[in-house]
Short mmCIF file of C-alpha atoms in Angstrom, two decimals:
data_model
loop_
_atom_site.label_atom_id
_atom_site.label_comp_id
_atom_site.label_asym_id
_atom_site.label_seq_id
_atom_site.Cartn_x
_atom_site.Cartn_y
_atom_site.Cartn_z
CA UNK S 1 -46.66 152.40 174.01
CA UNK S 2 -44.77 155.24 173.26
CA UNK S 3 -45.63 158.04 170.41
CA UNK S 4 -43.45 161.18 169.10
CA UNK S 5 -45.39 164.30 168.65
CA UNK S 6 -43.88 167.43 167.04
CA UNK S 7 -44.69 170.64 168.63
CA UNK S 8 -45.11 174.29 168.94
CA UNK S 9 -43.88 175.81 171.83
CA UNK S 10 -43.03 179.49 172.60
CA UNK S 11 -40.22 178.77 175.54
CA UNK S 12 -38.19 176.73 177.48
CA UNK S 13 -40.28 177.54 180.51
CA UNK S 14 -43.12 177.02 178.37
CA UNK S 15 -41.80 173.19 177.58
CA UNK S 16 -41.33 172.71 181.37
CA UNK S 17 -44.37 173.82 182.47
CA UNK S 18 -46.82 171.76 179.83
CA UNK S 19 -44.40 169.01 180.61
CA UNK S 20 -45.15 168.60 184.02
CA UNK S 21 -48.59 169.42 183.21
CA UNK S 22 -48.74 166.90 180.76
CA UNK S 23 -47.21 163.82 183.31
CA UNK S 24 -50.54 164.65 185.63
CA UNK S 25 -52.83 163.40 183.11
CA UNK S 26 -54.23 160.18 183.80
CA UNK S 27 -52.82 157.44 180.80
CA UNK S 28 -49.60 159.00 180.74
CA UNK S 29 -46.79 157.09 182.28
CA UNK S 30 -44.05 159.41 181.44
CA UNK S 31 -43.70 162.69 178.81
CA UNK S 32 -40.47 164.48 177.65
CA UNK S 33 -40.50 167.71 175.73
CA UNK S 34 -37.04 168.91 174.12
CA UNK S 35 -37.72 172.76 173.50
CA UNK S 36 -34.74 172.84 170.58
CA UNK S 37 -36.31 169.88 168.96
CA UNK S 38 -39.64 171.09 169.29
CA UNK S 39 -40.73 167.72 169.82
CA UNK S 40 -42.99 165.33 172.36
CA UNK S 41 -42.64 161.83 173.67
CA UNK S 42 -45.06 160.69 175.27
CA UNK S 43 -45.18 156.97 177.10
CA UNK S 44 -48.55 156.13 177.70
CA UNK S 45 -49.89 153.59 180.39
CA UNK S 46 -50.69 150.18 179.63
CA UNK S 47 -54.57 149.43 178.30
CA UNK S 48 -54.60 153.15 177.73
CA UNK S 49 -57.14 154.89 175.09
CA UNK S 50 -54.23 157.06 173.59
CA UNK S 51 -56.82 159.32 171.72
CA UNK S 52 -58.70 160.04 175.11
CA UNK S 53 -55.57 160.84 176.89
CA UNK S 54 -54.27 163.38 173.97
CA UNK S 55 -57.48 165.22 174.36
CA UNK S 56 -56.84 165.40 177.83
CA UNK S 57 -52.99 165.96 177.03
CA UNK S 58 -53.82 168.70 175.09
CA UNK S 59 -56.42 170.45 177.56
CA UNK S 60 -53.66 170.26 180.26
CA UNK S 61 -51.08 171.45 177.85
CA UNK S 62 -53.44 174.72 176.83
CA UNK S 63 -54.36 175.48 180.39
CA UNK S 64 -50.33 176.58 181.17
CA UNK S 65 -49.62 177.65 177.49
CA UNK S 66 -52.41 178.71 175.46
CA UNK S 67 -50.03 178.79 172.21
CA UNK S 68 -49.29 175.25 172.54
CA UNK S 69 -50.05 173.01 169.42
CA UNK S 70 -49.59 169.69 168.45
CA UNK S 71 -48.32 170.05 164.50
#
């Protein structure tokens, strides 16, 4: 399954960084983040709980970029 997400990042580096943090997180198969579009995709794994992973989406996201929010 995949789900769009729009965003608030401060950076590009910013993007990069929660977007490799965010492809760690167990459930996620793959994750893009487009800084310009301020947006999130986010392909999750097979049989995954998608609200579980988010939470753990967004804890991985906050612990490189405290400003990050999901809008």
């Amino acid at each position: 399954m995949k789900k769009t997400f729009k965003i608030e990042v401060d950076c590009a580096n910013c993007a990069n960084l929660v977007e490799e943090a965010v492809k760690k997180v167990n459930g996620v198969k793959d994750a893009v983040i487009t800084f310009m579009t301020q947006k999130m995709k986010i392909e999750f794994e097979d049989g995954a709980d998608t609200d579980a992973v988010m939470a753990e989406v967004i804890d991985a996201a906050h612990k490189v970029e405290p400003d990050f929010c999901i809008l």
